[in-house]
Amino acid sequence: MTIRFKPVLVAALAAVMLPYGSAVSAAASAAATASAAAPASAAVTSAATAASKSFKQIIAGNYYSAALRADGSVWTWGRNLWGELGVLKQNQITSVAAPVRLPNLSGITAIATNGAGMQVGLKSDGTVWEWGSIVGLKASIRESALPQQVTGVTGATAAVALNSAGVALKGNGGLIVWTHEASTGKAVVKQVSGTYKWTNLVSSGDMAFALDAAGIVWEIGARTERDGTTSIVQPFRLTGIPALKQISPQSLYGQMYGIDRSGGALKWTLAPNAAYDGSKLAPANVIGKAVRIHPELKVKDIQAGMLLTEAGDVWTLEKGPAGNAGKVKGLSGIVSIASGSYHYLALDASGRVWGWGADNWNETGNVRPQKDGMVYRPVPIQQAIDVYVNGKLLVAPFPARIDNGSTSVPMKAVLQAIGGSFSVAADYSTAITYKQTTATLRNGGDFAEINGNLVSLPVVQKAFNGVEMIPVGLLKLLGIHATWDAKLGELRLTGAL
């Protein structure tokens, strides 16, 4: 079987994994050289470009993660079994072990997830975009929605995803709920009566929560019913909670967390099935009183099962997949946190993301450990890197990566972009051809035969979830030029003329 591609490249996006220690070291060296040889204006431009590649927001769901970069792009990794990531409409990849850049998204200023696979993004122009596993946009359980604009929602200042609906807050105080028709996938947008000057819009299950200027907690419910209609619980106030400056619900068990005006952390519980009255949505109520957590700490951010102090330290609130409750070792200078069902993320001041906890689906941003699938201490996720082929961004639903200091790229995507071909023989050897040169991979891909010579190849992960990977070193042997910019996080591949 021979597969041959024309040298045509669709404008696109991808990522490469690189150990952060290597990237920082190489970046420092590059910066030192640039400062000695380049004009000050060029150095400023380079610094600004590098800053745009750092992450500024993180979110975590049930076995998956996503992050927003300063340049307005969105990257995702972890489980894709049910189409959570939004990288392929017809899902063929069960998980992704490194950040991969989502297509069709630019100028995004904030992202959110319902924890169950639906993600939304707010764009700088006030439009709302959605992707992943979305009720009404799936013809089959494993199908995924690629990023797309929510038709009919404009002027938004915040947006969240619920189990089967989305909620957006407009700049004029208007509140919008949208769902999707099961038969057509068309967005059904409904205006909620009243105006609301809310902040800190978050979600859990079929409910969204927000704060007003006085720090009062509000709640709104919405969901798609089995007959295709949309049920909405009009916004109402939760009582029995002190004035807050941040809230965070837990996706399970009705647990909620908040930070009061003095920086104290609290938690409280909503009544079981509080959002429902029989089979209908209904207002919730608080059980008992809010309880203070670690009153000795001044808290900046709180999420389900973890908090961030104003000093930049992270604390877990209960014994979990990463160990006992208490201050997390190995982290400092943290500015933001996120928690999934069984894993945690932290974002430091340099824009670097750290992950730990359960990693059965690569949700911590690293390859699953061989023993028990657990990452017990925070480690940096693999670096998100743009891959260019002949000067254009490469679109691929699976990222390139670096193992043991050697870069590998998805074979099919790269050969398609650069105009090469490959064929698989009966003995499972793979012949890769570019221009007039052919390399045959043998012995499991550890060696390649080129022009009658056997060449040892760098040791890389050769396949992930059915995606064949080839080392960049092999592409060089085929006559393809490759350059790596550690400071900007860019891998550039250029074909022969």
Short mmCIF file of C-alpha atoms in Angstrom, two decimals:
data_model
loop_
_atom_site.label_atom_id
_atom_site.label_comp_id
_atom_site.label_asym_id
_atom_site.label_seq_id
_atom_site.Cartn_x
_atom_site.Cartn_y
_atom_site.Cartn_z
CA MET A 1 0.00 0.00 0.00
CA THR A 2 1.45 3.37 -1.02
CA ILE A 3 0.08 6.71 0.16
CA ARG A 4 1.24 9.81 -1.69
CA PHE A 5 0.41 13.44 -0.96
CA LYS A 6 0.64 16.67 -2.90
CA PRO A 7 2.82 19.35 -1.25
CA VAL A 8 -0.21 21.37 -0.16
CA LEU A 9 -0.54 22.67 3.42
CA VAL A 10 -3.73 23.86 5.06
CA ALA A 11 -3.02 26.76 7.47
CA ALA A 12 -2.96 25.08 10.82
CA LEU A 13 -1.75 24.35 14.28
CA ALA A 14 0.17 21.71 16.26
CA ALA A 15 2.40 21.17 19.29
CA VAL A 16 5.68 19.48 20.23
CA MET A 17 6.71 18.09 23.59
CA LEU A 18 9.93 19.36 25.11
CA PRO A 19 11.21 19.01 28.68
CA TYR A 20 10.98 22.41 30.32
CA GLY A 21 14.46 22.17 31.75
CA SER A 22 15.87 21.88 28.24
CA ALA A 23 13.71 24.71 26.93
CA VAL A 24 14.68 27.10 29.73
CA SER A 25 18.37 26.35 29.33
CA ALA A 26 18.31 26.78 25.56
CA ALA A 27 16.17 29.90 25.83
CA ALA A 28 18.62 31.50 28.27
CA SER A 29 21.51 30.78 25.90
CA ALA A 30 19.60 32.19 22.93
CA ALA A 31 18.63 35.28 24.92
CA ALA A 32 22.24 35.94 25.94
CA THR A 33 23.43 35.70 22.35
CA ALA A 34 20.63 37.95 21.11
CA SER A 35 21.34 40.62 23.73
CA ALA A 36 24.94 40.88 22.59
CA ALA A 37 24.24 41.06 18.86
CA ALA A 38 20.75 42.43 18.26
CA PRO A 39 19.46 46.01 18.59
CA ALA A 40 17.42 46.83 21.69
CA SER A 41 14.24 47.18 19.63
CA ALA A 42 14.66 43.67 18.25
CA ALA A 43 15.22 42.32 21.76
CA VAL A 44 12.00 43.98 22.94
CA THR A 45 10.09 42.51 20.01
CA SER A 46 11.54 39.08 20.69
CA ALA A 47 10.62 39.30 24.37
CA ALA A 48 7.06 40.30 23.51
CA THR A 49 6.77 37.42 21.06
CA ALA A 50 8.08 34.95 23.64
CA ALA A 51 5.63 36.32 26.25
CA SER A 52 2.74 35.68 23.87
CA LYS A 53 3.63 31.97 23.94
CA SER A 54 3.13 31.65 27.73
CA PHE A 55 -0.10 30.32 29.22
CA LYS A 56 -2.45 32.60 31.15
CA GLN A 57 -5.42 30.37 32.11
CA ILE A 58 -5.89 26.66 32.85
CA ILE A 59 -9.00 24.47 33.15
CA ALA A 60 -9.42 20.80 34.07
CA GLY A 61 -12.23 18.34 33.42
CA ASN A 62 -12.88 14.68 33.93
CA TYR A 63 -9.55 13.17 32.74
CA TYR A 64 -8.66 16.06 30.40
CA SER A 65 -7.16 19.55 30.53
CA ALA A 66 -6.93 22.73 28.48
CA ALA A 67 -5.03 26.00 28.65
CA LEU A 68 -5.30 29.45 27.09
CA ARG A 69 -2.14 31.04 25.78
CA ALA A 70 -1.40 34.77 25.85
CA ASP A 71 -1.59 34.88 22.03
CA GLY A 72 -5.28 33.86 22.17
CA SER A 73 -4.77 30.24 21.11
CA VAL A 74 -6.16 27.27 23.07
CA TRP A 75 -4.31 24.02 23.72
CA THR A 76 -5.66 20.76 25.10
CA TRP A 77 -4.53 17.31 26.24
CA GLY A 78 -5.76 14.22 28.09
CA ARG A 79 -8.66 11.90 27.43
CA ASN A 80 -10.50 12.05 24.12
CA LEU A 81 -12.45 8.80 24.43
CA TRP A 82 -15.82 10.56 24.07
CA GLY A 83 -14.59 13.44 21.91
CA GLU A 84 -13.80 15.73 24.84
CA LEU A 85 -10.88 17.54 23.22
CA GLY A 86 -12.44 18.76 19.98
CA VAL A 87 -9.47 17.88 17.76
CA LEU A 88 -11.21 15.42 15.39
CA LYS A 89 -14.88 15.28 14.41
CA GLN A 90 -14.72 11.56 13.77
CA ASN A 91 -12.77 10.63 16.87
CA GLN A 92 -9.85 8.24 16.27
CA ILE A 93 -7.64 9.22 19.21
CA THR A 94 -8.47 8.10 22.75
CA SER A 95 -5.98 10.43 24.47
CA VAL A 96 -3.28 13.00 23.78
CA ALA A 97 -0.11 13.06 25.89
CA ALA A 98 1.02 16.61 25.07
CA PRO A 99 -0.67 19.96 24.42
CA VAL A 100 -2.18 20.13 20.95
CA ARG A 101 -3.38 23.43 19.53
CA LEU A 102 -7.06 23.60 18.64
CA PRO A 103 -8.00 24.70 15.12
CA ASN A 104 -10.24 27.64 14.22
CA LEU A 105 -9.57 29.52 17.46
CA SER A 106 -7.83 32.90 17.76
CA GLY A 107 -8.29 35.97 19.90
CA ILE A 108 -9.72 33.94 22.78
CA THR A 109 -9.66 35.78 26.14
CA ALA A 110 -11.20 33.19 28.50
CA ILE A 111 -12.13 29.50 28.49
CA ALA A 112 -14.39 27.27 30.60
CA THR A 113 -15.48 23.63 30.79
CA ASN A 114 -18.43 21.75 32.23
CA GLY A 115 -16.00 19.02 33.32
CA ALA A 116 -17.74 16.45 31.14
CA GLY A 117 -16.30 17.33 27.74
CA MET A 118 -17.95 20.59 26.62
CA GLN A 119 -15.67 23.63 26.43
CA VAL A 120 -16.47 27.25 25.63
CA GLY A 121 -14.26 30.19 24.79
CA LEU A 122 -14.92 33.93 24.88
CA LYS A 123 -13.40 35.88 22.02
CA SER A 124 -12.17 39.47 22.21
CA ASP A 125 -14.98 40.59 19.87
CA GLY A 126 -17.66 39.33 22.28
CA THR A 127 -18.52 36.15 20.37
CA VAL A 128 -18.64 32.75 22.07
CA TRP A 129 -17.10 29.58 20.68
CA GLU A 130 -17.65 25.95 21.73
CA TRP A 131 -16.06 22.56 21.12
CA GLY A 132 -15.73 19.01 22.44
CA SER A 133 -18.47 16.62 23.55
CA ILE A 134 -21.66 18.69 23.20
CA VAL A 135 -25.26 17.53 23.51
CA GLY A 136 -27.02 18.13 20.20
CA LEU A 137 -23.80 18.15 18.18
CA LYS A 138 -22.99 14.43 18.44
CA ALA A 139 -24.42 11.91 16.00
CA SER A 140 -22.61 9.16 17.92
CA ILE A 141 -21.20 8.89 21.40
CA ARG A 142 -17.57 9.23 20.27
CA GLU A 143 -18.12 12.07 17.84
CA SER A 144 -16.64 15.46 18.69
CA ALA A 145 -17.43 19.04 17.75
CA LEU A 146 -14.54 21.06 16.35
CA PRO A 147 -14.35 24.66 17.61
CA GLN A 148 -17.18 26.73 16.17
CA GLN A 149 -18.92 30.02 16.91
CA VAL A 150 -22.22 29.90 18.78
CA THR A 151 -24.60 31.54 16.33
CA GLY A 152 -26.74 34.25 17.85
CA VAL A 153 -24.53 35.04 20.86
CA THR A 154 -22.73 38.40 20.63
CA GLY A 155 -21.59 41.09 23.03
CA ALA A 156 -20.66 38.53 25.69
CA THR A 157 -18.36 39.29 28.61
CA ALA A 158 -18.42 35.80 30.17
CA ALA A 159 -19.57 32.30 29.20
CA VAL A 160 -19.76 28.86 30.82
CA ALA A 161 -20.77 25.34 29.77
CA LEU A 162 -23.40 23.28 31.61
CA ASN A 163 -24.21 19.60 31.14
CA SER A 164 -26.41 20.21 28.08
CA ALA A 165 -26.51 24.00 27.66
CA GLY A 166 -24.38 27.12 27.68
CA VAL A 167 -24.83 30.39 29.55
CA ALA A 168 -23.42 33.76 28.46
CA LEU A 169 -23.47 37.11 30.23
CA LYS A 170 -23.58 40.22 28.04
CA GLY A 171 -21.97 43.58 28.64
CA ASN A 172 -25.39 45.22 29.07
CA GLY A 173 -26.32 42.78 31.85
CA GLY A 174 -28.36 40.53 29.61
CA LEU A 175 -28.25 36.79 30.22
CA ILE A 176 -28.43 34.21 27.42
CA VAL A 177 -28.92 30.44 27.47
CA TRP A 178 -28.25 28.31 24.40
CA THR A 179 -28.79 24.66 23.53
CA HIS A 180 -28.70 22.69 20.26
CA GLU A 181 -31.42 21.03 18.23
CA ALA A 182 -30.69 17.30 18.16
CA SER A 183 -31.81 16.92 14.54
CA THR A 184 -29.89 19.81 13.00
CA GLY A 185 -27.33 20.89 15.60
CA LYS A 186 -28.59 24.44 15.22
CA ALA A 187 -28.05 26.68 18.26
CA VAL A 188 -31.29 27.62 20.05
CA VAL A 189 -30.69 30.89 21.92
CA LYS A 190 -32.98 32.15 24.67
CA GLN A 191 -32.89 35.47 26.47
CA VAL A 192 -33.36 35.26 30.25
CA SER A 193 -35.57 38.02 31.65
CA GLY A 194 -33.90 40.73 33.71
CA THR A 195 -30.42 42.30 33.78
CA TYR A 196 -27.57 41.08 35.94
CA LYS A 197 -24.32 42.81 36.90
CA TRP A 198 -22.43 39.65 37.72
CA THR A 199 -18.80 38.58 37.99
CA ASN A 200 -17.01 35.25 38.49
CA LEU A 201 -19.42 33.19 36.37
CA VAL A 202 -18.78 29.44 36.96
CA SER A 203 -20.72 26.21 36.43
CA SER A 204 -21.42 22.74 37.78
CA GLY A 205 -23.82 20.21 36.31
CA ASP A 206 -26.99 21.97 35.10
CA MET A 207 -26.32 25.07 37.20
CA ALA A 208 -24.27 28.24 36.78
CA PHE A 209 -23.20 30.45 39.69
CA ALA A 210 -22.08 34.07 39.84
CA LEU A 211 -21.39 36.95 42.24
CA ASP A 212 -22.85 40.45 42.17
CA ALA A 213 -21.12 43.67 43.29
CA ALA A 214 -22.14 43.03 46.90
CA GLY A 215 -20.57 39.55 46.88
CA ILE A 216 -23.93 37.75 46.92
CA VAL A 217 -24.06 34.31 45.25
CA TRP A 218 -26.58 33.89 42.42
CA GLU A 219 -27.60 30.75 40.60
CA ILE A 220 -29.28 29.94 37.29
CA GLY A 221 -30.22 26.52 35.92
CA ALA A 222 -30.61 25.30 32.34
CA ARG A 223 -30.72 21.99 30.54
CA THR A 224 -31.96 20.25 27.42
CA GLU A 225 -34.89 17.92 28.11
CA ARG A 226 -35.45 14.59 26.39
CA ASP A 227 -38.15 16.10 24.16
CA GLY A 228 -35.66 18.72 22.94
CA THR A 229 -37.07 21.63 24.91
CA THR A 230 -34.97 23.82 27.18
CA SER A 231 -35.76 24.18 30.87
CA ILE A 232 -34.51 27.31 32.65
CA VAL A 233 -34.51 28.16 36.35
CA GLN A 234 -34.67 31.95 36.63
CA PRO A 235 -31.72 33.49 38.52
CA PHE A 236 -32.09 33.44 42.29
CA ARG A 237 -29.93 34.28 45.34
CA LEU A 238 -28.35 31.68 47.60
CA THR A 239 -28.81 32.60 51.26
CA GLY A 240 -26.76 31.77 54.33
CA ILE A 241 -23.39 32.58 52.72
CA PRO A 242 -21.24 35.63 53.62
CA ALA A 243 -20.19 38.14 50.98
CA LEU A 244 -17.61 36.58 48.66
CA LYS A 245 -15.08 37.63 46.03
CA GLN A 246 -14.76 34.20 44.38
CA ILE A 247 -16.81 31.01 44.12
CA SER A 248 -16.02 27.55 42.81
CA PRO A 249 -18.43 24.58 42.65
CA GLN A 250 -17.40 20.93 42.69
CA SER A 251 -18.88 18.83 39.92
CA LEU A 252 -19.88 16.06 42.33
CA TYR A 253 -21.64 15.88 45.69
CA GLY A 254 -23.03 19.44 45.72
CA GLN A 255 -19.90 20.84 47.39
CA MET A 256 -19.09 24.53 46.82
CA TYR A 257 -16.16 26.71 47.80
CA GLY A 258 -15.64 30.45 48.10
CA ILE A 259 -13.32 33.22 49.27
CA ASP A 260 -14.71 36.03 51.43
CA ARG A 261 -13.78 39.70 51.24
CA SER A 262 -10.96 39.25 53.77
CA GLY A 263 -9.31 36.36 51.89
CA GLY A 264 -10.74 33.58 54.01
CA ALA A 265 -11.73 30.26 52.42
CA LEU A 266 -15.11 28.63 52.99
CA LYS A 267 -17.05 25.59 51.86
CA TRP A 268 -20.72 24.67 51.98
CA THR A 269 -23.05 22.04 50.61
CA LEU A 270 -26.15 22.29 48.47
CA ALA A 271 -29.06 19.99 49.25
CA PRO A 272 -28.89 16.61 47.46
CA ASN A 273 -30.45 16.94 44.02
CA ALA A 274 -30.89 20.60 44.97
CA ALA A 275 -31.26 21.73 41.39
CA TYR A 276 -34.22 19.43 40.82
CA ASP A 277 -37.80 19.23 42.04
CA GLY A 278 -38.74 15.71 41.08
CA SER A 279 -37.85 15.57 37.39
CA LYS A 280 -37.84 19.35 36.94
CA LEU A 281 -35.16 21.96 37.47
CA ALA A 282 -35.75 23.98 40.65
CA PRO A 283 -33.87 26.48 42.88
CA ALA A 284 -31.22 25.08 45.21
CA ASN A 285 -30.73 25.67 48.94
CA VAL A 286 -27.74 25.50 51.28
CA ILE A 287 -27.52 22.79 53.94
CA GLY A 288 -26.38 24.18 57.28
CA LYS A 289 -23.75 26.91 57.39
CA ALA A 290 -20.62 27.71 55.44
CA VAL A 291 -17.51 26.27 57.12
CA ARG A 292 -14.13 27.99 57.15
CA ILE A 293 -11.11 26.17 55.68
CA HIS A 294 -7.56 26.89 56.87
CA PRO A 295 -8.44 30.15 58.61
CA GLU A 296 -4.72 30.82 59.08
CA LEU A 297 -4.27 31.33 55.30
CA LYS A 298 -4.97 34.31 53.06
CA VAL A 299 -6.45 32.75 49.95
CA LYS A 300 -6.24 34.03 46.37
CA ASP A 301 -7.97 31.20 44.47
CA ILE A 302 -9.95 28.13 45.44
CA GLN A 303 -11.07 25.15 43.38
CA ALA A 304 -12.57 21.77 44.21
CA GLY A 305 -10.13 20.12 46.58
CA MET A 306 -7.36 22.73 46.48
CA LEU A 307 -6.56 26.36 47.20
CA LEU A 308 -3.93 28.95 46.29
CA THR A 309 -2.60 31.36 48.88
CA GLU A 310 -1.76 34.99 48.25
CA ALA A 311 1.88 33.98 48.76
CA GLY A 312 1.68 31.67 45.72
CA ASP A 313 1.58 28.34 47.57
CA VAL A 314 -0.83 25.50 46.74
CA TRP A 315 -2.67 23.43 49.35
CA THR A 316 -4.82 20.35 48.81
CA LEU A 317 -7.88 20.20 51.07
CA GLU A 318 -8.27 16.48 51.49
CA LYS A 319 -6.45 13.23 50.87
CA GLY A 320 -6.62 12.52 47.19
CA PRO A 321 -4.90 10.82 44.26
CA ALA A 322 -1.68 12.73 44.84
CA GLY A 323 -1.36 12.03 48.56
CA ASN A 324 -2.37 13.59 51.86
CA ALA A 325 -3.96 17.00 52.36
CA GLY A 326 -1.68 19.95 53.03
CA LYS A 327 0.84 22.21 51.34
CA VAL A 328 2.00 20.85 47.98
CA LYS A 329 5.77 20.51 47.80
CA GLY A 330 7.73 21.60 44.76
CA LEU A 331 5.53 24.56 43.80
CA SER A 332 6.07 28.29 44.35
CA GLY A 333 5.12 31.49 42.60
CA ILE A 334 1.82 29.99 41.45
CA VAL A 335 -0.78 32.43 40.09
CA SER A 336 -3.68 30.11 39.19
CA ILE A 337 -4.96 26.56 39.85
CA ALA A 338 -7.46 24.10 38.36
CA SER A 339 -8.72 20.69 39.44
CA GLY A 340 -10.28 17.85 37.51
CA SER A 341 -11.98 14.84 39.00
CA TYR A 342 -8.69 13.15 39.88
CA HIS A 343 -5.89 15.46 38.79
CA TYR A 344 -4.60 18.95 39.51
CA LEU A 345 -3.03 21.77 37.50
CA ALA A 346 -1.10 24.87 38.56
CA LEU A 347 0.08 27.87 36.53
CA ASP A 348 3.18 29.76 37.62
CA ALA A 349 4.15 33.38 37.04
CA SER A 350 6.24 32.51 33.98
CA GLY A 351 3.23 30.97 32.22
CA ARG A 352 4.34 27.38 32.80
CA VAL A 353 1.76 24.71 33.66
CA TRP A 354 2.35 21.97 36.24
CA GLY A 355 0.31 18.77 36.58
CA TRP A 356 -0.04 15.93 39.08
CA GLY A 357 -2.49 13.29 40.27
CA ALA A 358 -4.10 10.53 38.22
CA ASP A 359 -2.61 10.25 34.73
CA ASN A 360 -4.32 7.24 33.16
CA TRP A 361 -5.33 9.40 30.17
CA ASN A 362 -2.31 11.75 30.10
CA GLU A 363 -4.39 14.47 31.76
CA THR A 364 -1.40 15.80 33.70
CA GLY A 365 0.29 16.65 30.41
CA ASN A 366 2.77 13.81 30.53
CA VAL A 367 3.05 10.21 29.38
CA ARG A 368 1.25 7.84 31.74
CA PRO A 369 3.64 6.35 34.34
CA GLN A 370 4.31 2.66 33.81
CA LYS A 371 3.41 1.47 37.32
CA ASP A 372 0.17 2.79 38.81
CA GLY A 373 -0.65 5.64 36.43
CA MET A 374 -0.07 8.27 39.14
CA VAL A 375 2.04 11.43 39.14
CA TYR A 376 2.65 12.01 42.85
CA ARG A 377 4.54 15.30 42.65
CA PRO A 378 3.91 18.31 40.40
CA VAL A 379 5.86 18.19 37.14
CA PRO A 380 5.81 20.64 34.22
CA ILE A 381 3.59 19.60 31.34
CA GLN A 382 5.29 19.11 28.03
CA GLN A 383 5.85 22.39 26.24
CA ALA A 384 3.33 23.53 23.64
CA ILE A 385 5.24 24.28 20.44
CA ASP A 386 4.12 25.55 17.06
CA VAL A 387 5.23 23.42 14.12
CA TYR A 388 5.71 25.11 10.74
CA VAL A 389 6.14 23.39 7.40
CA ASN A 390 7.50 25.60 4.62
CA GLY A 391 6.57 28.66 6.66
CA LYS A 392 2.97 27.65 7.41
CA LEU A 393 1.45 26.31 10.61
CA LEU A 394 0.74 22.60 10.40
CA VAL A 395 -2.76 21.40 11.24
CA ALA A 396 -2.73 18.06 13.02
CA PRO A 397 -4.95 16.53 15.68
CA PHE A 398 -1.91 15.00 17.36
CA PRO A 399 1.20 16.91 18.49
CA ALA A 400 4.85 16.37 17.82
CA ARG A 401 6.87 15.55 20.93
CA ILE A 402 10.36 15.15 22.33
CA ASP A 403 11.58 11.99 24.04
CA ASN A 404 15.11 11.52 25.36
CA GLY A 405 16.09 14.83 23.79
CA SER A 406 14.92 13.83 20.29
CA THR A 407 11.96 15.33 18.48
CA SER A 408 9.38 13.21 16.70
CA VAL A 409 6.43 14.28 14.57
CA PRO A 410 3.22 12.60 13.36
CA MET A 411 4.34 10.79 10.22
CA LYS A 412 1.19 11.12 8.09
CA ALA A 413 0.51 14.79 8.86
CA VAL A 414 4.08 15.91 8.17
CA LEU A 415 4.53 13.90 4.98
CA GLN A 416 1.20 15.19 3.70
CA ALA A 417 2.28 18.78 4.37
CA ILE A 418 5.72 18.52 2.86
CA GLY A 419 4.88 16.39 -0.18
CA GLY A 420 6.34 13.04 0.81
CA SER A 421 4.87 9.55 0.81
CA PHE A 422 5.03 6.31 2.74
CA SER A 423 4.15 2.67 2.17
CA VAL A 424 3.83 -0.30 4.51
CA ALA A 425 5.10 -3.70 3.37
CA ALA A 426 3.83 -7.15 4.32
CA ASP A 427 6.62 -7.50 6.89
CA TYR A 428 5.44 -4.21 8.50
CA SER A 429 8.52 -2.28 7.44
CA THR A 430 7.71 1.29 6.41
CA ALA A 431 9.25 3.00 3.37
CA ILE A 432 9.26 6.81 3.57
CA THR A 433 10.05 8.70 0.38
CA TYR A 434 10.84 12.38 -0.12
CA LYS A 435 11.98 13.65 -3.51
CA GLN A 436 14.46 11.02 -4.75
CA THR A 437 15.40 9.55 -1.37
CA THR A 438 13.72 6.61 0.38
CA ALA A 439 14.25 5.50 3.97
CA THR A 440 12.98 2.10 5.08
CA LEU A 441 12.26 1.71 8.78
CA ARG A 442 13.24 -1.68 10.18
CA ASN A 443 13.58 -3.41 13.54
CA GLY A 444 10.65 -1.57 15.05
CA GLY A 445 11.85 1.79 13.76
CA ASP A 446 15.19 1.86 15.60
CA PHE A 447 17.06 1.74 12.29
CA ALA A 448 16.50 3.07 8.79
CA GLU A 449 18.01 1.80 5.55
CA ILE A 450 18.94 4.72 3.26
CA ASN A 451 20.68 4.14 -0.06
CA GLY A 452 21.81 0.72 1.13
CA ASN A 453 23.23 2.03 4.41
CA LEU A 454 21.77 1.10 7.82
CA VAL A 455 21.42 4.19 10.00
CA SER A 456 20.66 4.17 13.73
CA LEU A 457 17.75 6.49 14.62
CA PRO A 458 17.14 8.49 17.81
CA VAL A 459 15.10 6.70 20.45
CA VAL A 460 11.59 8.14 20.44
CA GLN A 461 8.07 6.98 21.25
CA LYS A 462 7.12 5.37 17.95
CA ALA A 463 3.33 5.40 18.27
CA PHE A 464 0.58 6.83 20.46
CA ASN A 465 -2.99 5.60 20.19
CA GLY A 466 -2.41 4.46 16.62
CA VAL A 467 -0.58 7.62 15.50
CA GLU A 468 2.77 6.74 13.95
CA MET A 469 5.66 9.02 14.93
CA ILE A 470 8.99 9.51 13.15
CA PRO A 471 12.08 11.33 14.44
CA VAL A 472 12.96 14.69 12.94
CA GLY A 473 16.46 13.30 12.52
CA LEU A 474 15.09 10.96 9.86
CA LEU A 475 13.53 13.88 7.99
CA LYS A 476 16.93 15.55 7.93
CA LEU A 477 18.41 12.44 6.33
CA LEU A 478 15.76 12.74 3.63
CA GLY A 479 16.89 16.28 2.81
CA ILE A 480 14.37 18.25 4.90
CA HIS A 481 15.83 21.17 6.85
CA ALA A 482 14.77 21.45 10.51
CA THR A 483 15.33 24.29 13.00
CA TRP A 484 14.26 24.60 16.62
CA ASP A 485 13.74 27.92 18.46
CA ALA A 486 13.57 27.08 22.16
CA LYS A 487 12.74 30.65 23.19
CA LEU A 488 9.70 30.89 20.93
CA GLY A 489 8.83 27.21 21.08
CA GLU A 490 8.83 26.75 17.30
CA LEU A 491 9.88 23.82 15.15
CA ARG A 492 10.33 24.75 11.48
CA LEU A 493 10.58 22.17 8.71
CA THR A 494 11.58 23.30 5.22
CA GLY A 495 11.49 21.07 2.17
CA ALA A 496 14.17 20.88 -0.49
CA LEU A 497 13.76 23.16 -3.52
#
